[in-house]
Coordinates of C-alpha atoms and ligand atoms in Angstrom, one line a residue:
M1 CA 111.6 93.4 71.1
D2 CA 115.5 93.8 69.6
T3 CA 117.9 93.5 72.7
T4 CA 119.9 96.6 71.7
R5 CA 116.6 98.5 72.0
S6 CA 115.9 97.1 75.1
A7 CA 119.5 97.1 76.6
M8 CA 119.1 100.8 76.0
V9 CA 115.9 101.1 77.6
T10 CA 117.2 99.1 80.7
A11 CA 120.2 101.3 80.7
A12 CA 118.5 104.7 80.9
A13 CA 116.2 103.2 83.7
S14 CA 119.5 102.5 85.3
G15 CA 120.8 105.9 85.3
I16 CA 117.8 107.8 86.2
A17 CA 117.7 105.5 89.3
G18 CA 121.4 106.2 90.1
V19 CA 120.1 110.0 90.2
A20 CA 117.5 109.2 92.3
G21 CA 119.6 107.0 94.7
S22 CA 121.7 109.4 95.0
F23 CA 119.3 112.3 96.0
A24 CA 117.1 109.9 98.2
V25 CA 120.4 109.4 100.5
V26 CA 121.7 113.2 100.9
G27 CA 118.9 115.4 99.1
F28 CA 119.8 118.5 97.7
T29 CA 123.6 119.1 99.1
P30 CA 126.8 118.9 97.7
A31 CA 127.4 115.2 97.8
F32 CA 124.2 114.8 95.4
V33 CA 125.7 113.9 92.1
G34 CA 123.6 116.2 89.9
A35 CA 124.2 119.2 92.3
A36 CA 128.3 118.3 92.4
L37 CA 128.2 118.0 88.6
A38 CA 126.2 121.0 88.1
S39 CA 128.9 123.0 90.2
I40 CA 131.8 121.4 88.4
V41 CA 130.1 122.6 85.0
A42 CA 129.8 126.1 86.8
K43 CA 133.3 126.2 87.8
L44 CA 135.3 125.2 84.4
S45 CA 132.6 127.4 82.6
P46 CA 134.7 130.1 80.9
G47 CA 134.1 133.9 82.7
V48 CA 131.7 135.1 79.6
V49 CA 129.3 132.5 79.8
I50 CA 129.0 132.5 84.0
T51 CA 128.6 136.5 83.4
F52 CA 125.5 135.7 80.6
A53 CA 124.2 133.6 82.8
I54 CA 124.5 135.7 85.7
T55 CA 123.2 139.0 83.9
V56 CA 121.0 138.0 81.2
L57 CA 119.5 134.7 82.8
G58 CA 119.6 135.1 86.5
D59 CA 117.9 132.4 88.3
L60 CA 116.9 130.8 84.9
G61 CA 120.4 130.1 84.2
K62 CA 120.9 128.4 87.6
L63 CA 118.2 126.1 86.7
L64 CA 119.5 125.4 83.4
N65 CA 122.8 124.6 84.7
V66 CA 121.3 121.8 87.2
A67 CA 118.7 120.9 84.6
A68 CA 121.6 120.3 82.5
A69 CA 123.8 118.3 84.9
L70 CA 121.1 116.4 85.9
L71 CA 120.7 115.1 82.4
L72 CA 124.5 114.8 81.6
V73 CA 125.0 112.7 85.2
A74 CA 122.2 110.0 84.4
G75 CA 123.2 109.8 80.6
V76 CA 126.9 108.8 81.8
F77 CA 125.2 106.5 84.7
A78 CA 123.1 105.2 82.1
G79 CA 126.6 104.5 80.0
L80 CA 128.2 102.7 82.9
A81 CA 125.1 100.8 82.7
L82 CA 125.1 99.7 79.1
G83 CA 128.7 98.6 79.3
G84 CA 127.7 96.4 82.7
I85 CA 125.1 94.9 79.8
W86 CA 127.6 94.4 77.7
I87 CA 130.1 92.9 79.9
G88 CA 127.5 90.8 81.2
R89 CA 126.3 89.5 77.7
A90 CA 130.1 88.8 76.7
L91 CA 130.9 86.9 79.8
E92 CA 127.5 85.2 79.4
R93 CA 127.2 86.0 83.1
R94 CA 124.2 87.6 83.6
A95 CA 125.2 88.8 87.4
A96 CA 127.5 90.8 85.8
A97 CA 125.6 94.1 84.5
P98 CA 124.3 95.1 87.9
L99 CA 127.4 93.7 89.4
V100 CA 129.6 96.2 87.1
G101 CA 126.9 98.5 86.4
G102 CA 126.3 99.5 89.9
T103 CA 130.2 99.4 90.8
S104 CA 131.6 101.7 88.1
V105 CA 128.2 104.0 89.1
F106 CA 129.2 103.8 92.8
A107 CA 132.9 105.2 91.5
V108 CA 131.7 107.8 89.2
A109 CA 129.7 109.4 91.7
T110 CA 132.4 109.0 94.5
L111 CA 135.2 110.7 92.2
L112 CA 132.1 113.6 91.1
T113 CA 131.1 114.0 94.9
G114 CA 134.0 112.9 96.9
A115 CA 131.2 111.2 98.8
P116 CA 131.2 108.0 99.1
V117 CA 128.4 107.0 101.2
A118 CA 125.7 109.0 99.0
S119 CA 127.0 107.5 96.1
L120 CA 126.4 104.0 97.4
G121 CA 122.9 105.2 97.0
A122 CA 123.6 106.0 93.5
G123 CA 125.0 102.6 92.7
V124 CA 122.7 100.2 94.4
A125 CA 119.7 102.0 92.7
A126 CA 121.3 102.0 89.5
A127 CA 122.1 98.3 89.7
L128 CA 118.3 97.5 90.3
P129 CA 116.5 97.9 86.8
L130 CA 119.7 95.8 85.7
F131 CA 119.4 92.9 88.2
V132 CA 115.7 93.2 87.5
A133 CA 116.6 93.1 83.9
V134 CA 118.9 90.6 83.6
V135 CA 119.5 88.4 86.6
R136 CA 116.0 87.5 87.6
P137 CA 113.1 86.5 85.9
L138 CA 110.4 88.0 87.7
E139 CA 107.2 85.8 87.7
V140 CA 105.6 89.1 85.6
A141 CA 108.2 87.5 83.1
T142 CA 107.6 84.5 82.7
G143 CA 106.0 83.1 79.8
T144 CA 107.2 82.6 76.3
G145 CA 109.0 84.9 73.9
D146 CA 108.3 88.2 73.1
S147 CA 105.9 89.0 75.3
A148 CA 108.1 87.8 78.4
A149 CA 110.6 90.3 77.5
R150 CA 108.1 93.0 76.9
R151 CA 106.8 92.5 80.4
R152 CA 110.3 92.1 81.8
L153 CA 111.3 95.4 80.3
L154 CA 108.5 96.8 81.8
A155 CA 109.2 95.3 85.5
T156 CA 112.9 96.9 84.3
V157 CA 111.2 100.6 83.7
G158 CA 108.8 100.0 86.9
T159 CA 111.9 99.9 88.9
G160 CA 113.3 102.9 87.7
L161 CA 110.5 104.8 88.0
A162 CA 110.0 103.5 91.4
A163 CA 113.9 104.7 92.4
V164 CA 112.6 108.2 91.4
G165 CA 109.3 108.2 93.4
I166 CA 110.9 106.8 96.3
G167 CA 114.1 108.8 96.1
Y168 CA 112.4 111.9 95.4
P169 CA 110.7 112.5 98.3
V170 CA 112.7 111.1 100.6
G171 CA 115.7 113.7 99.4
V172 CA 113.6 116.6 99.6
S173 CA 112.8 115.3 103.4
R174 CA 116.2 115.8 104.0
G175 CA 116.2 119.3 102.9
P176 CA 117.2 122.0 105.5
G177 CA 116.6 122.0 108.8
V178 CA 113.4 123.6 110.7
S179 CA 115.2 126.5 112.2
A180 CA 113.7 128.9 110.3
E181 CA 110.3 128.7 111.7
A182 CA 112.0 128.7 115.6
P183 CA 110.3 131.7 117.5
I184 CA 112.2 134.3 118.2
D185 CA 112.9 134.3 121.6
D186 CA 115.3 137.9 121.9
S187 CA 113.0 140.8 123.1
V188 CA 115.5 143.3 121.4
V189 CA 115.4 141.6 118.3
R190 CA 111.3 141.6 118.5
G191 CA 111.5 145.1 119.4
L192 CA 113.7 146.2 116.4
L193 CA 111.5 143.7 113.4
D194 CA 108.7 145.6 115.0
D195 CA 110.2 148.7 114.3
A196 CA 111.1 147.9 111.2
R197 CA 107.8 147.0 110.3
A198 CA 106.2 150.3 111.5
K199 CA 109.0 152.5 110.0
S200 CA 108.4 150.7 106.1
L201 CA 106.0 152.7 103.9
D202 CA 102.6 151.6 102.9
V203 CA 103.0 151.0 99.3
T204 CA 101.2 147.9 97.3
G205 CA 104.3 145.7 96.1
L206 CA 107.2 147.6 98.2
E207 CA 108.9 145.3 100.4
P208 CA 109.4 146.3 103.7
L209 CA 112.5 147.5 105.1
V210 CA 113.4 144.6 106.6
S211 CA 113.1 142.0 103.1
D212 CA 110.6 139.1 103.0
N213 CA 112.8 137.7 100.5
F214 CA 116.4 137.8 100.8
Y215 CA 117.9 137.0 97.0
T216 CA 120.6 134.4 97.2
V217 CA 123.9 134.1 94.9
D218 CA 126.3 130.9 94.8
I219 CA 128.8 129.9 93.1
A220 CA 127.5 126.1 94.0
A221 CA 124.5 124.3 92.5
A222 CA 124.1 123.3 96.4
D223 CA 124.5 124.8 99.5
P224 CA 127.1 123.5 102.3
T225 CA 125.9 122.0 105.3
I226 CA 127.7 122.4 108.2
D227 CA 127.3 121.7 111.4
P228 CA 127.9 124.6 114.0
A229 CA 129.5 122.1 116.5
E230 CA 132.0 121.4 114.0
W231 CA 132.6 124.4 112.3
S232 CA 135.7 126.7 112.8
L233 CA 137.3 129.9 112.1
S234 CA 141.0 130.5 111.5
V235 CA 143.2 133.2 111.3
T236 CA 146.0 132.1 109.0
G237 CA 148.5 134.1 106.8
T238 CA 151.3 136.8 107.7
V239 CA 150.0 136.7 111.2
D240 CA 151.9 136.6 114.6
Q241 CA 150.1 133.6 115.9
E242 CA 147.6 131.8 114.2
V243 CA 144.0 132.0 116.0
T244 CA 141.3 129.6 115.6
I245 CA 137.9 129.8 117.2
D246 CA 134.7 127.4 117.2
Y247 CA 131.2 128.4 117.1
D248 CA 130.7 128.3 121.4
E249 CA 133.8 131.0 121.2
L250 CA 132.3 132.9 118.7
T251 CA 129.2 133.5 119.8
A252 CA 130.6 134.1 123.4
M253 CA 132.2 137.4 122.3
E254 CA 130.8 140.7 122.9
S255 CA 127.6 140.8 119.8
R256 CA 124.9 143.2 118.3
E257 CA 122.8 143.9 116.4
V258 CA 122.9 145.6 113.1
F259 CA 120.3 146.8 109.8
S260 CA 122.6 145.8 106.9
T261 CA 122.0 145.8 103.3
L262 CA 123.9 143.5 100.8
R263 CA 123.9 144.0 97.0
C264 CA 125.1 142.2 94.1
V265 CA 127.6 143.8 91.7
G266 CA 126.1 141.3 89.4
E267 CA 122.7 142.6 89.3
S268 CA 120.8 144.9 87.0
L269 CA 120.8 148.4 87.4
N270 CA 116.8 148.2 88.8
G271 CA 117.4 144.4 89.9
K272 CA 116.1 142.4 92.4
K273 CA 119.3 141.6 93.9
M274 CA 119.6 143.9 97.0
D275 CA 118.1 143.3 100.1
T276 CA 118.3 144.2 104.1
A277 CA 118.3 142.4 107.1
L278 CA 118.6 142.3 111.2
W279 CA 122.1 140.6 111.8
T280 CA 123.5 139.2 115.1
V281 CA 127.4 140.2 115.0
V282 CA 130.7 139.9 116.5
D283 CA 133.5 142.5 115.2
A284 CA 136.1 140.8 113.4
E285 CA 138.7 143.5 115.0
P286 CA 139.4 141.5 118.2
L287 CA 140.4 138.5 116.2
L288 CA 142.8 140.4 114.1
E289 CA 144.3 141.4 117.1
R290 CA 144.9 138.1 118.9
A291 CA 146.4 137.0 115.6
G292 CA 148.5 140.1 116.2
V293 CA 147.8 141.6 113.0
A294 CA 146.3 145.5 115.1
G295 CA 149.4 147.5 113.8
R296 CA 150.2 145.9 110.7
D297 CA 149.7 147.4 107.0
N298 CA 149.7 144.4 105.4
C299 CA 147.8 145.1 102.0
C300 CA 144.8 142.7 102.1
V301 CA 143.2 139.0 103.3
M302 CA 141.8 136.4 101.4
L303 CA 138.6 134.9 103.2
R304 CA 138.0 131.3 102.3
A305 CA 134.6 129.4 102.5
A306 CA 133.6 125.7 103.0
D307 CA 132.3 125.8 99.6
G308 CA 135.4 126.6 97.8
Y309 CA 134.8 130.3 97.2
Y310 CA 137.3 132.9 98.6
E311 CA 137.5 136.9 98.3
E312 CA 140.4 138.9 98.5
F313 CA 140.1 142.3 99.4
P314 CA 142.0 145.5 101.8
L315 CA 143.0 144.5 105.3
A316 CA 141.4 148.0 106.2
A317 CA 137.9 146.9 105.2
L318 CA 138.3 143.6 107.6
R319 CA 138.9 146.0 110.0
D320 CA 135.3 147.7 109.9
G321 CA 134.1 143.9 109.2
L322 CA 131.1 141.6 111.4
L323 CA 131.0 138.2 111.5
A324 CA 127.5 137.8 111.5
Y325 CA 125.6 134.4 112.8
R326 CA 122.0 135.5 113.2
M327 CA 119.5 136.8 110.3
N328 CA 116.4 138.4 112.0
G329 CA 116.7 136.7 114.9
R330 CA 117.0 133.3 114.3
P331 CA 120.4 131.3 113.7
L332 CA 121.5 132.5 110.2
P333 CA 119.9 129.7 107.5
R334 CA 121.9 127.9 105.1
S335 CA 121.5 129.8 102.0
H336 CA 122.8 132.4 103.7
G337 CA 125.8 131.3 105.3
A338 CA 125.4 128.8 108.0
P339 CA 126.4 129.0 110.8
V340 CA 128.8 131.8 110.1
R341 CA 129.3 134.4 107.4
A342 CA 131.1 138.0 106.8
L343 CA 129.6 141.2 106.6
I344 CA 131.5 144.0 105.3
P345 CA 129.6 147.3 105.1
G346 CA 129.2 149.2 102.5
H347 CA 131.0 146.6 100.0
W348 CA 129.3 144.7 97.2
G349 CA 128.0 141.2 98.1
E350 CA 130.7 139.1 96.8
I351 CA 133.2 139.8 99.8
N352 CA 130.3 139.1 102.2
V353 CA 131.5 135.6 102.5
K354 CA 129.1 133.1 103.6
W355 CA 130.3 129.7 105.1
L356 CA 133.4 131.4 106.5
T357 CA 136.1 129.3 107.4
E358 CA 139.5 131.0 107.2
I359 CA 140.6 134.7 107.0
E360 CA 144.4 134.3 104.8
V361 CA 146.2 137.7 105.7
L362 CA 148.3 138.2 102.6
E363 CA 150.9 140.3 101.9
Q364 CA 150.2 140.7 98.2
E365 CA 147.3 141.2 96.5
V366 CA 145.8 138.4 94.5
D367 CA 142.5 137.8 92.2
G368 CA 139.6 136.2 94.3
Y369 CA 136.9 133.9 92.7
W370 CA 134.7 136.7 91.1
E371 CA 138.1 138.7 90.1
E372 CA 139.8 135.6 87.8
R373 CA 136.1 135.9 85.6
G374 CA 136.6 139.4 85.1
W375 CA 134.8 140.9 87.7
H376 CA 135.7 144.3 89.9
G377 CA 133.6 144.3 92.9
T378 CA 135.6 144.2 95.8
G379 CA 134.8 147.5 96.6
P380 CA 132.6 150.0 98.1
V381 CA 128.6 150.0 96.6
K382 CA 127.4 152.3 93.6
T383 CA 124.8 154.5 94.9
V384 CA 121.3 153.8 93.5
A385 CA 117.6 154.8 93.6
K386 CA 115.3 151.6 92.6
L387 CA 111.7 152.1 91.4
H388 CA 109.8 149.0 92.3
A389 CA 106.6 149.7 93.1
T390 CA 103.8 151.9 91.4
E391 CA 100.2 152.2 93.0
R392 CA 97.4 154.2 91.3
D393 CA 94.5 155.6 93.0
G394 CA 92.0 157.5 91.0
D395 CA 94.3 160.3 89.4
D396 CA 97.1 160.1 91.9
I397 CA 99.9 157.7 91.1
T398 CA 102.1 156.6 93.7
V399 CA 105.7 155.5 92.7
A400 CA 108.4 153.7 95.4
G401 CA 111.2 151.9 96.0
H402 CA 114.8 151.5 97.9
A403 CA 117.8 153.7 98.0
Y404 CA 121.2 152.6 98.9
A405 CA 124.4 154.4 99.1
G406 CA 126.5 151.6 101.4
T407 CA 127.9 153.8 104.3
R408 CA 128.3 156.6 102.7
G409 CA 124.1 157.0 103.4
I410 CA 121.0 158.2 101.7
S411 CA 119.8 161.9 102.2
A412 CA 117.3 162.5 99.5
V413 CA 115.8 160.9 96.4
E414 CA 114.9 163.2 94.0
V415 CA 112.4 162.2 91.5
S416 CA 110.9 163.5 87.7
T417 CA 107.9 163.1 86.8
D418 CA 108.7 165.1 83.1
G419 CA 111.5 162.9 81.7
G420 CA 114.2 164.7 83.9
D421 CA 113.0 168.3 83.2
S422 CA 112.2 168.8 87.0
W423 CA 112.6 167.4 90.0
V424 CA 110.9 167.0 93.4
E425 CA 111.9 165.1 96.9
A426 CA 110.5 162.2 97.5
R427 CA 109.2 160.9 101.2
L428 CA 111.7 158.8 102.9
S429 CA 111.3 155.8 105.6
E430 CA 112.6 157.0 109.0
P431 CA 116.1 155.6 109.2
L432 CA 116.2 152.6 110.9
G433 CA 118.3 151.5 114.2
G434 CA 118.2 153.8 116.7
D435 CA 120.0 152.9 120.2
A436 CA 119.5 149.0 119.9
A437 CA 121.0 148.6 116.2
D438 CA 123.5 150.2 114.2
A439 CA 122.4 151.2 110.5
S440 CA 124.8 152.9 109.0
D441 CA 124.9 150.4 105.9
A442 CA 120.9 150.2 105.6
W443 CA 119.2 151.2 103.0
R444 CA 115.9 153.7 103.0
Q445 CA 112.8 153.3 101.4
W446 CA 111.6 156.4 99.2
A447 CA 107.9 156.9 97.6
H448 CA 106.4 159.9 96.0
T449 CA 102.7 160.8 94.8
Y450 CA 101.7 162.9 92.5
T451 CA 98.7 163.7 89.6
T452 CA 98.8 161.9 86.4
P453 CA 99.6 164.8 83.8
G454 CA 97.1 162.2 81.7
K455 CA 99.3 161.0 79.1
A456 CA 102.3 158.7 78.9
H457 CA 105.4 160.1 80.7
E458 CA 108.8 159.0 82.3
V459 CA 109.3 158.8 85.6
V460 CA 113.0 159.2 86.9
V461 CA 114.9 158.6 89.7
R462 CA 117.8 159.4 91.6
A463 CA 119.8 159.6 94.8
R464 CA 121.7 162.1 97.3
E465 CA 124.3 160.9 99.5
A466 CA 124.4 161.9 103.0
D467 CA 126.9 164.9 102.0
G468 CA 124.9 166.0 99.1
T469 CA 126.6 164.2 96.7
L470 CA 124.4 163.0 93.4
Q471 CA 124.6 160.0 92.2
P472 CA 125.7 159.5 88.7
E473 CA 123.6 159.9 85.7
E474 CA 125.4 157.7 83.5
E475 CA 124.4 154.2 82.5
S476 CA 126.7 151.0 83.1
N477 CA 126.1 147.6 82.6
S478 CA 126.8 145.8 86.0
F479 CA 129.9 143.9 84.2
P480 CA 132.6 144.3 85.6
S481 CA 132.3 146.9 88.5
G482 CA 128.4 147.2 89.1
P483 CA 125.5 148.7 87.3
S484 CA 125.3 152.9 87.9
G485 CA 122.8 155.3 86.3
W486 CA 119.8 156.8 87.0
V487 CA 116.5 154.7 87.1
T488 CA 114.1 155.3 84.5
R489 CA 110.2 154.3 84.1
E490 CA 107.8 154.6 80.8
M491 CA 104.1 155.5 82.8
S492 CA 100.6 155.2 80.7
G493 CA 98.8 158.4 81.6
Ligands
LIG1 N1 131.1 130.9 100.4 C1 130.3 131.7 99.3 N2 130.2 133.2 100.0 C2 129.6 134.2 99.2 C3 128.7 134.0 97.8 C4 129.5 132.3 97.2 O1 128.9 131.8 96.3 N3 130.2 131.3 98.4 N4 128.7 134.5 96.8 C5 128.6 136.1 97.4 C6 127.6 136.7 96.6 S1 128.3 137.0 94.8 C7 127.0 137.5 97.0 S2 126.2 138.8 95.8 C8 126.6 137.6 98.3 C9 125.2 137.6 98.6 O2 124.8 137.0 99.9 P1 123.4 136.1 100.2 O3 123.4 134.9 99.2 O4 123.3 136.2 101.3 O5 122.1 137.4 99.5 O6 127.2 136.2 98.9 C10 129.0 136.4 98.9 N5 129.1 135.2 99.3
LIG2 MO1 127.3 139.3 94.0

């Protein structure tokens, strides 16, 4: 085999092994080269590209982002390996290939991730195929001429594949911990969750009042991993005195349970990025008081997070804000902002900052992460009634979904089965909460059963807020300030 081709194959094996080595050491965390590059690509992408990825591609966009980053980083590592091979040949020092290749992969990985230990995994793994190929004539490679070269190349590729075969499962085993499986020992929480289950309407395919599958939206490809013992939250900016509290102090504050719904400004009108959980929270206000912000009329605050995220919104909204550290009775999962996130009742998801580390009090408005990209998502949510489930029983058709109006509350959901000519009130789930939990920012379920008209027809759904206000009919896209309009669905007879 010609030496250029074998050098390329060796370099490719080295590149792939380097990625696998990084993954083996840290798993899918921000210190993994693939995740770091995916985040960098997403952060540098123009707003329109990101908006397209979110509103059109959804989860596929995220997958493509990570896949592209993996290819790119494996390619870069392969290029560095090739450089090592060439230098080795030029110097006629065979040991130079794994040394130069491995070291440069380590250096670039450290640059990308800022994590030298994880990058050591990348460097060492990338060096292995180079070592096999050029330094050590393995037993399998003893022999003469072409067949020896081919066998050596096989051993090289085998080394690369072995790195993936070992690195992948090892990295996966470093995934999120097992806290989500821990039993719920709080009987109040158990009672509230049981109550929510009992109040959930029984329609096939309708998600219960406490979501089984809570959506996630993240700017970074891999979520931060924060040890609660290392975490702290600071109130900074124009304050009388800066305040910093750690996890033990926060969880020792007076806490309560709230049912609260989150909805992403970037979702489609009848999309699936709206969910509800039972959160254990403390109020943000006592912290603001301690910082001397109580009497101030500062315009706004910037919330900052461990993933580099930042969102700015009115100080007034934070006065009603909550700091959540448990979700459905268990420690906040990593994917939802462990150990502590903000919940800002009635507002779009984006200012509900996860992995929260800093509250900066500002005197002037500035743009947050999404506003820099053209979105207007720092205000109250729009009212919506979604249609997600249909059930047929003989001539009976049941349609059902969730309705949410933030803290304005839902008083009714109205359904039309004739394209909007006539309307009837749907049945609503009992309000969540009661004495043991606040549910003033939680959705309701609705359902309506009717007899089929025997022909194709259009179902239309609309919500009324607690004060009777009807949600606007006019449709608008999610960009820039959230989807609005009445949800419609074509039904066969
Ligand atoms: N630190 C941080 N907080 C964040 C985000 C993020 O990317 N990083 N995404 C925001 C967006 S756009 C939404 S819609 C909500 C989603 O919260 P969830 O992932 O728990 O559903 O978190 C918000 N908080
Ligand atoms: Mo969002």
